[in-house]
Amino acid sequence: KNEVEQSPQNLTAQEGEFITINCSYSVGISALHWLQQHPGGGIVSLFMLSSGKKKHGRLIATINIQEKHSSLHITASHPRDSAVYICAVSGGGSNYKLTFGKGTLLTVNP
Amino acid sequence: GAGVSQSPSNKVTEKGKDVELRCDPISGHTALYWYRQSLGQGLEFLIYFQGNSAPDKSGLPSDRFSAERTGGSVSTLTIQRTQQEDSAVYLCASSLASGRIEQYFGPGTRLTVT
């Protein structure tokens, strides 16, 4: 079983829809990261969080430490949001390296 | 400001040849990471450098892989006697320190072993 599980693996939405991507992890962590990768593009860090909720524009990330679960929400989705969204965790203590989920491929149709 | 840069952006090599991949981290970033992204495995950790500490090599898949970081800045990942399963995108990331710190990723080097 992977240490970081994402769902769904693929997601297709219509422009304007509210999007939720889920991430569950099975290890102790110091932080959880949400990353974005456009086709053929590099990886961009969207959020890093260890508790609560963060918001940036139309993106919202939440984490529940007790339940070892995080969600990434996109409000008023747009075709330019089409990308792979990757959840990653950095371990507890001084463990710094990222362990990644397999990613969620989001396609937003106009 | 300048982000993390990697070179070459693409590398095609024949099986059995050695390759060197280069990473220039963001100036002032003391932590540097190498990751690999392959179709079958997704993203996986390879090696980590932090300041003058001994690197964490726990993610290197075999002794054909090695990396060094000179002067606490530029890093080189070397793959000896390349195999077809080494074909992947090799990503470098850097951060100000380690732990609960955002990592900044480079554009990657796409390695194809024929």
PDB file of C-alpha atoms in Angstrom:
ATOM      1  CA  LYS A   1       0.000   0.000   0.000  1.00  0.00           C
ATOM      2  CA  ASN A   2       1.356   3.437  -0.970  1.00  0.00           C
ATOM      3  CA  GLU A   3       2.055   5.820   1.871  1.00  0.00           C
ATOM      4  CA  VAL A   4       0.198   8.576  -0.008  1.00  0.00           C
ATOM      5  CA  GLU A   5      -3.059   7.817  -1.785  1.00  0.00           C
ATOM      6  CA  GLN A   6      -4.895  10.253  -4.030  1.00  0.00           C
ATOM      7  CA  SER A   7      -8.372  10.127  -5.462  1.00  0.00           C
ATOM      8  CA  PRO A   8      -9.663  10.308  -8.008  1.00  0.00           C
ATOM      9  CA  GLN A   9      -6.936   9.280 -10.416  1.00  0.00           C
ATOM     10  CA  ASN A  10      -8.668  11.103 -13.264  1.00  0.00           C
ATOM     11  CA  LEU A  11     -11.259  13.856 -13.120  1.00  0.00           C
ATOM     12  CA  THR A  12     -13.124  15.585 -15.922  1.00  0.00           C
ATOM     13  CA  ALA A  13     -15.212  18.666 -15.216  1.00  0.00           C
ATOM     14  CA  GLN A  14     -17.053  21.409 -17.031  1.00  0.00           C
ATOM     15  CA  GLU A  15     -15.855  24.963 -16.749  1.00  0.00           C
ATOM     16  CA  GLY A  16     -17.248  26.604 -13.629  1.00  0.00           C
ATOM     17  CA  GLU A  17     -17.624  23.427 -11.605  1.00  0.00           C
ATOM     18  CA  PHE A  18     -16.306  23.021  -8.058  1.00  0.00           C
ATOM     19  CA  ILE A  19     -13.461  20.508  -7.941  1.00  0.00           C
ATOM     20  CA  THR A  20     -12.274  18.392  -5.018  1.00  0.00           C
ATOM     21  CA  ILE A  21      -9.176  16.192  -5.009  1.00  0.00           C
ATOM     22  CA  ASN A  22      -8.471  14.043  -1.976  1.00  0.00           C
ATOM     23  CA  CYS A  23      -5.259  12.817  -0.398  1.00  0.00           C
ATOM     24  CA  SER A  24      -4.795  10.318   2.417  1.00  0.00           C
ATOM     25  CA  TYR A  25      -1.531   9.381   4.016  1.00  0.00           C
ATOM     26  CA  SER A  26      -0.483   6.666   6.413  1.00  0.00           C
ATOM     27  CA  VAL A  27       2.682   8.050   8.004  1.00  0.00           C
ATOM     28  CA  GLY A  28       3.495  10.810  10.431  1.00  0.00           C
ATOM     29  CA  ILE A  29       4.278  14.005   8.590  1.00  0.00           C
ATOM     30  CA  SER A  30       5.732  17.424   9.211  1.00  0.00           C
ATOM     31  CA  ALA A  31       3.956  18.985   6.242  1.00  0.00           C
ATOM     32  CA  LEU A  32       1.764  18.176   3.271  1.00  0.00           C
ATOM     33  CA  HIS A  33       2.354  19.725  -0.122  1.00  0.00           C
ATOM     34  CA  TRP A  34       0.043  20.186  -3.082  1.00  0.00           C
ATOM     35  CA  LEU A  35       1.871  20.475  -6.402  1.00  0.00           C
ATOM     36  CA  GLN A  36       0.681  21.265  -9.911  1.00  0.00           C
ATOM     37  CA  GLN A  37       2.180  19.960 -13.132  1.00  0.00           C
ATOM     38  CA  HIS A  38       0.900  21.101 -16.521  1.00  0.00           C
ATOM     39  CA  PRO A  39       1.393  18.738 -19.481  1.00  0.00           C
ATOM     40  CA  GLY A  40       5.020  18.936 -20.539  1.00  0.00           C
ATOM     41  CA  GLY A  41       5.613  21.509 -17.850  1.00  0.00           C
ATOM     42  CA  GLY A  42       7.480  21.790 -14.635  1.00  0.00           C
ATOM     43  CA  ILE A  43       6.205  21.279 -11.114  1.00  0.00           C
ATOM     44  CA  VAL A  44       4.890  24.226  -9.164  1.00  0.00           C
ATOM     45  CA  SER A  45       4.221  24.218  -5.456  1.00  0.00           C
ATOM     46  CA  LEU A  46       0.666  25.357  -4.717  1.00  0.00           C
ATOM     47  CA  PHE A  47       0.423  24.872  -0.976  1.00  0.00           C
ATOM     48  CA  MET A  48       2.391  23.603   1.950  1.00  0.00           C
ATOM     49  CA  LEU A  49       0.378  23.054   5.097  1.00  0.00           C
ATOM     50  CA  SER A  50       0.632  21.289   8.405  1.00  0.00           C
ATOM     51  CA  SER A  51      -2.738  22.246   9.888  1.00  0.00           C
ATOM     52  CA  GLY A  52      -6.011  23.924   9.077  1.00  0.00           C
ATOM     53  CA  LYS A  53      -6.714  25.574   5.774  1.00  0.00           C
ATOM     54  CA  LYS A  54      -5.006  27.780   3.217  1.00  0.00           C
ATOM     55  CA  LYS A  55      -6.504  29.772   0.350  1.00  0.00           C
ATOM     56  CA  HIS A  56      -4.897  31.244  -2.723  1.00  0.00           C
ATOM     57  CA  GLY A  57      -7.210  32.736  -5.298  1.00  0.00           C
ATOM     58  CA  ARG A  58      -9.622  30.025  -6.402  1.00  0.00           C
ATOM     59  CA  LEU A  59      -7.620  27.281  -4.706  1.00  0.00           C
ATOM     60  CA  ILE A  60      -8.249  26.059  -1.177  1.00  0.00           C
ATOM     61  CA  ALA A  61      -6.324  23.352   0.664  1.00  0.00           C
ATOM     62  CA  THR A  62      -7.382  21.773   3.928  1.00  0.00           C
ATOM     63  CA  ILE A  63      -5.781  19.193   6.151  1.00  0.00           C
ATOM     64  CA  ASN A  64      -7.079  17.064   9.019  1.00  0.00           C
ATOM     65  CA  ILE A  65      -4.086  15.753  10.938  1.00  0.00           C
ATOM     66  CA  GLN A  66      -6.106  13.370  13.100  1.00  0.00           C
ATOM     67  CA  GLU A  67      -7.690  11.729  10.065  1.00  0.00           C
ATOM     68  CA  LYS A  68      -4.474  11.943   7.979  1.00  0.00           C
ATOM     69  CA  HIS A  69      -6.432  13.487   5.130  1.00  0.00           C
ATOM     70  CA  SER A  70      -6.158  16.561   2.936  1.00  0.00           C
ATOM     71  CA  SER A  71      -8.317  18.030   0.200  1.00  0.00           C
ATOM     72  CA  LEU A  72      -7.571  20.448  -2.595  1.00  0.00           C
ATOM     73  CA  HIS A  73     -10.558  22.428  -3.837  1.00  0.00           C
ATOM     74  CA  ILE A  74     -10.808  24.527  -6.975  1.00  0.00           C
ATOM     75  CA  THR A  75     -13.727  26.924  -7.188  1.00  0.00           C
ATOM     76  CA  ALA A  76     -15.112  28.170 -10.525  1.00  0.00           C
ATOM     77  CA  SER A  77     -12.826  25.836 -12.455  1.00  0.00           C
ATOM     78  CA  HIS A  78     -11.355  26.983 -15.762  1.00  0.00           C
ATOM     79  CA  PRO A  79      -9.740  25.084 -18.648  1.00  0.00           C
ATOM     80  CA  ARG A  80      -6.366  26.534 -17.633  1.00  0.00           C
ATOM     81  CA  ASP A  81      -6.686  24.565 -14.382  1.00  0.00           C
ATOM     82  CA  SER A  82      -6.238  21.389 -16.440  1.00  0.00           C
ATOM     83  CA  ALA A  83      -3.112  19.745 -15.049  1.00  0.00           C
ATOM     84  CA  VAL A  84      -1.890  16.930 -12.843  1.00  0.00           C
ATOM     85  CA  TYR A  85      -2.265  17.707  -9.155  1.00  0.00           C
ATOM     86  CA  ILE A  86       0.123  15.870  -6.871  1.00  0.00           C
ATOM     87  CA  CYS A  87      -0.073  15.424  -3.133  1.00  0.00           C
ATOM     88  CA  ALA A  88       3.234  14.924  -1.326  1.00  0.00           C
ATOM     89  CA  VAL A  89       4.237  14.616   2.311  1.00  0.00           C
ATOM     90  CA  SER A  90       7.440  15.338   4.151  1.00  0.00           C
ATOM     91  CA  GLY A  91       7.965  13.055   7.099  1.00  0.00           C
ATOM     92  CA  GLY A  92       7.945  13.845  10.758  1.00  0.00           C
ATOM     93  CA  GLY A  93      10.981  14.920  12.755  1.00  0.00           C
ATOM     94  CA  SER A  94      13.929  15.818  10.549  1.00  0.00           C
ATOM     95  CA  ASN A  95      12.708  13.728   7.613  1.00  0.00           C
ATOM     96  CA  TYR A  96      12.597  16.228   4.786  1.00  0.00           C
ATOM     97  CA  LYS A  97      12.306  14.275   1.558  1.00  0.00           C
ATOM     98  CA  LEU A  98       8.966  14.218  -0.199  1.00  0.00           C
ATOM     99  CA  THR A  99       6.880  11.096  -0.687  1.00  0.00           C
ATOM    100  CA  PHE A 100       4.450  11.567  -3.524  1.00  0.00           C
ATOM    101  CA  GLY A 101       1.003  10.392  -4.443  1.00  0.00           C
ATOM    102  CA  LYS A 102       0.462   9.214  -7.995  1.00  0.00           C
ATOM    103  CA  GLY A 103      -1.330  12.387  -8.995  1.00  0.00           C
ATOM    104  CA  THR A 104      -4.786  13.346 -10.221  1.00  0.00           C
ATOM    105  CA  LEU A 105      -5.192  14.282 -13.865  1.00  0.00           C
ATOM    106  CA  LEU A 106      -7.764  17.084 -14.038  1.00  0.00           C
ATOM    107  CA  THR A 107      -9.319  18.077 -17.331  1.00  0.00           C
ATOM    108  CA  VAL A 108     -11.638  21.068 -17.370  1.00  0.00           C
ATOM    109  CA  ASN A 109     -13.661  21.386 -20.550  1.00  0.00           C
ATOM    110  CA  PRO A 110     -14.960  24.747 -21.800  1.00  0.00           C
TER     111      PRO A 110
ATOM    112  CA  GLY B   1      14.676  36.145  -9.614  1.00  0.00           C
ATOM    113  CA  ALA B   2      16.219  33.063 -11.171  1.00  0.00           C
ATOM    114  CA  GLY B   3      14.657  29.765 -10.306  1.00  0.00           C
ATOM    115  CA  VAL B   4      16.183  26.307 -10.232  1.00  0.00           C
ATOM    116  CA  SER B   5      17.810  25.483 -13.547  1.00  0.00           C
ATOM    117  CA  GLN B   6      18.746  22.100 -14.953  1.00  0.00           C
ATOM    118  CA  SER B   7      20.770  21.006 -17.923  1.00  0.00           C
ATOM    119  CA  PRO B   8      20.473  19.488 -20.374  1.00  0.00           C
ATOM    120  CA  SER B   9      16.717  19.694 -20.827  1.00  0.00           C
ATOM    121  CA  ASN B  10      16.768  16.538 -22.917  1.00  0.00           C
ATOM    122  CA  LYS B  11      19.350  13.795 -23.150  1.00  0.00           C
ATOM    123  CA  VAL B  12      19.282  10.729 -25.392  1.00  0.00           C
ATOM    124  CA  THR B  13      21.973   8.181 -24.739  1.00  0.00           C
ATOM    125  CA  GLU B  14      22.789   4.649 -25.689  1.00  0.00           C
ATOM    126  CA  LYS B  15      22.490   1.842 -23.206  1.00  0.00           C
ATOM    127  CA  GLY B  16      25.741   1.375 -21.340  1.00  0.00           C
ATOM    128  CA  LYS B  17      26.920   4.975 -21.619  1.00  0.00           C
ATOM    129  CA  ASP B  18      27.437   7.274 -18.639  1.00  0.00           C
ATOM    130  CA  VAL B  19      25.453  10.517 -18.292  1.00  0.00           C
ATOM    131  CA  GLU B  20      25.771  13.605 -16.119  1.00  0.00           C
ATOM    132  CA  LEU B  21      22.823  15.794 -15.220  1.00  0.00           C
ATOM    133  CA  ARG B  22      23.328  19.234 -13.738  1.00  0.00           C
ATOM    134  CA  CYS B  23      21.283  21.277 -11.280  1.00  0.00           C
ATOM    135  CA  ASP B  24      21.775  24.932 -10.342  1.00  0.00           C
ATOM    136  CA  PRO B  25      19.683  25.675  -7.251  1.00  0.00           C
ATOM    137  CA  ILE B  26      18.285  29.026  -6.264  1.00  0.00           C
ATOM    138  CA  SER B  27      21.039  31.180  -4.831  1.00  0.00           C
ATOM    139  CA  GLY B  28      21.162  30.906  -1.060  1.00  0.00           C
ATOM    140  CA  HIS B  29      19.204  27.673  -0.875  1.00  0.00           C
ATOM    141  CA  THR B  30      21.077  25.255   1.333  1.00  0.00           C
ATOM    142  CA  ALA B  31      18.942  22.180   0.690  1.00  0.00           C
ATOM    143  CA  LEU B  32      18.962  20.398  -2.672  1.00  0.00           C
ATOM    144  CA  TYR B  33      16.946  17.348  -3.708  1.00  0.00           C
ATOM    145  CA  TRP B  34      16.984  15.038  -6.705  1.00  0.00           C
ATOM    146  CA  TYR B  35      13.786  13.245  -7.685  1.00  0.00           C
ATOM    147  CA  ARG B  36      12.872  11.009 -10.586  1.00  0.00           C
ATOM    148  CA  GLN B  37       9.568  10.884 -12.437  1.00  0.00           C
ATOM    149  CA  SER B  38       8.941   7.804 -14.528  1.00  0.00           C
ATOM    150  CA  LEU B  39       5.794   6.457 -16.148  1.00  0.00           C
ATOM    151  CA  GLY B  40       5.570   3.363 -14.043  1.00  0.00           C
ATOM    152  CA  GLN B  41       6.703   4.736 -10.693  1.00  0.00           C
ATOM    153  CA  GLY B  42       5.521   8.330 -10.533  1.00  0.00           C
ATOM    154  CA  LEU B  43       7.723  10.704  -8.553  1.00  0.00           C
ATOM    155  CA  GLU B  44      10.332   9.245  -6.241  1.00  0.00           C
ATOM    156  CA  PHE B  45      13.071  10.638  -4.050  1.00  0.00           C
ATOM    157  CA  LEU B  46      16.694   9.951  -5.018  1.00  0.00           C
ATOM    158  CA  ILE B  47      19.121  11.973  -2.896  1.00  0.00           C
ATOM    159  CA  TYR B  48      19.231  15.015  -0.633  1.00  0.00           C
ATOM    160  CA  PHE B  49      21.980  17.502   0.251  1.00  0.00           C
ATOM    161  CA  GLN B  50      21.804  19.913   3.167  1.00  0.00           C
ATOM    162  CA  GLY B  51      24.691  22.285   3.734  1.00  0.00           C
ATOM    163  CA  ASN B  52      27.866  20.451   4.665  1.00  0.00           C
ATOM    164  CA  SER B  53      26.069  17.440   6.113  1.00  0.00           C
ATOM    165  CA  ALA B  54      26.509  13.989   4.629  1.00  0.00           C
ATOM    166  CA  PRO B  55      23.928  13.508   1.862  1.00  0.00           C
ATOM    167  CA  ASP B  56      20.951  11.213   2.286  1.00  0.00           C
ATOM    168  CA  LYS B  57      21.429   8.695  -0.521  1.00  0.00           C
ATOM    169  CA  SER B  58      18.665   6.349   0.590  1.00  0.00           C
ATOM    170  CA  GLY B  59      16.609   6.808  -2.580  1.00  0.00           C
ATOM    171  CA  LEU B  60      19.300   5.969  -5.104  1.00  0.00           C
ATOM    172  CA  PRO B  61      18.105   2.841  -6.951  1.00  0.00           C
ATOM    173  CA  SER B  62      21.524   1.271  -7.520  1.00  0.00           C
ATOM    174  CA  ASP B  63      25.251   1.891  -7.180  1.00  0.00           C
ATOM    175  CA  ARG B  64      25.261   3.097 -10.786  1.00  0.00           C
ATOM    176  CA  PHE B  65      23.742   6.323  -9.477  1.00  0.00           C
ATOM    177  CA  SER B  66      25.799   8.927  -7.655  1.00  0.00           C
ATOM    178  CA  ALA B  67      25.586  12.630  -7.006  1.00  0.00           C
ATOM    179  CA  GLU B  68      27.761  15.368  -5.682  1.00  0.00           C
ATOM    180  CA  ARG B  69      27.304  18.968  -4.738  1.00  0.00           C
ATOM    181  CA  THR B  70      30.277  21.266  -5.107  1.00  0.00           C
ATOM    182  CA  GLY B  71      30.700  24.350  -2.949  1.00  0.00           C
ATOM    183  CA  GLY B  72      27.226  23.952  -1.527  1.00  0.00           C
ATOM    184  CA  SER B  73      25.698  25.077  -4.813  1.00  0.00           C
ATOM    185  CA  VAL B  74      25.698  23.224  -8.143  1.00  0.00           C
ATOM    186  CA  SER B  75      24.907  19.516  -8.074  1.00  0.00           C
ATOM    187  CA  THR B  76      25.629  16.799 -10.598  1.00  0.00           C
ATOM    188  CA  LEU B  77      23.756  13.502 -10.788  1.00  0.00           C
ATOM    189  CA  THR B  78      25.753  10.817 -12.577  1.00  0.00           C
ATOM    190  CA  ILE B  79      24.331   7.598 -13.940  1.00  0.00           C
ATOM    191  CA  GLN B  80      26.892   5.034 -15.017  1.00  0.00           C
ATOM    192  CA  ARG B  81      26.289   2.262 -17.537  1.00  0.00           C
ATOM    193  CA  THR B  82      22.765   3.505 -18.250  1.00  0.00           C
ATOM    194  CA  GLN B  83      19.939   1.017 -18.661  1.00  0.00           C
ATOM    195  CA  GLN B  84      16.609   1.452 -20.431  1.00  0.00           C
ATOM    196  CA  GLU B  85      14.794   1.498 -17.105  1.00  0.00           C
ATOM    197  CA  ASP B  86      16.740   4.663 -16.238  1.00  0.00           C
ATOM    198  CA  SER B  87      14.650   6.546 -18.807  1.00  0.00           C
ATOM    199  CA  ALA B  88      12.711   9.161 -16.867  1.00  0.00           C
ATOM    200  CA  VAL B  89      12.527  12.851 -16.067  1.00  0.00           C
ATOM    201  CA  TYR B  90      15.069  13.781 -13.421  1.00  0.00           C
ATOM    202  CA  LEU B  91      13.959  16.710 -11.297  1.00  0.00           C
ATOM    203  CA  CYS B  92      15.981  18.875  -8.987  1.00  0.00           C
ATOM    204  CA  ALA B  93      14.480  20.979  -6.220  1.00  0.00           C
ATOM    205  CA  SER B  94      15.948  23.363  -3.688  1.00  0.00           C
ATOM    206  CA  SER B  95      14.796  25.029  -0.508  1.00  0.00           C
ATOM    207  CA  LEU B  96      16.107  27.470   2.056  1.00  0.00           C
ATOM    208  CA  ALA B  97      16.477  24.738   4.640  1.00  0.00           C
ATOM    209  CA  SER B  98      15.044  21.314   5.234  1.00  0.00           C
ATOM    210  CA  GLY B  99      11.829  20.044   6.753  1.00  0.00           C
ATOM    211  CA  ARG B 100       8.694  22.157   6.733  1.00  0.00           C
ATOM    212  CA  ILE B 101       9.947  24.361   3.947  1.00  0.00           C
ATOM    213  CA  GLU B 102       8.579  24.847   0.427  1.00  0.00           C
ATOM    214  CA  GLN B 103      10.649  23.199  -2.280  1.00  0.00           C
ATOM    215  CA  TYR B 104      11.181  24.881  -5.649  1.00  0.00           C
ATOM    216  CA  PHE B 105      11.443  22.542  -8.590  1.00  0.00           C
ATOM    217  CA  GLY B 106      13.547  22.852 -11.720  1.00  0.00           C
ATOM    218  CA  PRO B 107      12.176  22.066 -15.192  1.00  0.00           C
ATOM    219  CA  GLY B 108      13.757  18.629 -15.216  1.00  0.00           C
ATOM    220  CA  THR B 109      16.004  16.686 -17.558  1.00  0.00           C
ATOM    221  CA  ARG B 110      14.261  14.142 -19.747  1.00  0.00           C
ATOM    222  CA  LEU B 111      16.598  11.160 -20.122  1.00  0.00           C
ATOM    223  CA  THR B 112      15.966   8.589 -22.812  1.00  0.00           C
ATOM    224  CA  VAL B 113      18.140   5.489 -22.927  1.00  0.00           C
ATOM    225  CA  THR B 114      17.980   3.673 -26.262  1.00  0.00           C
TER     226      THR B 114
END
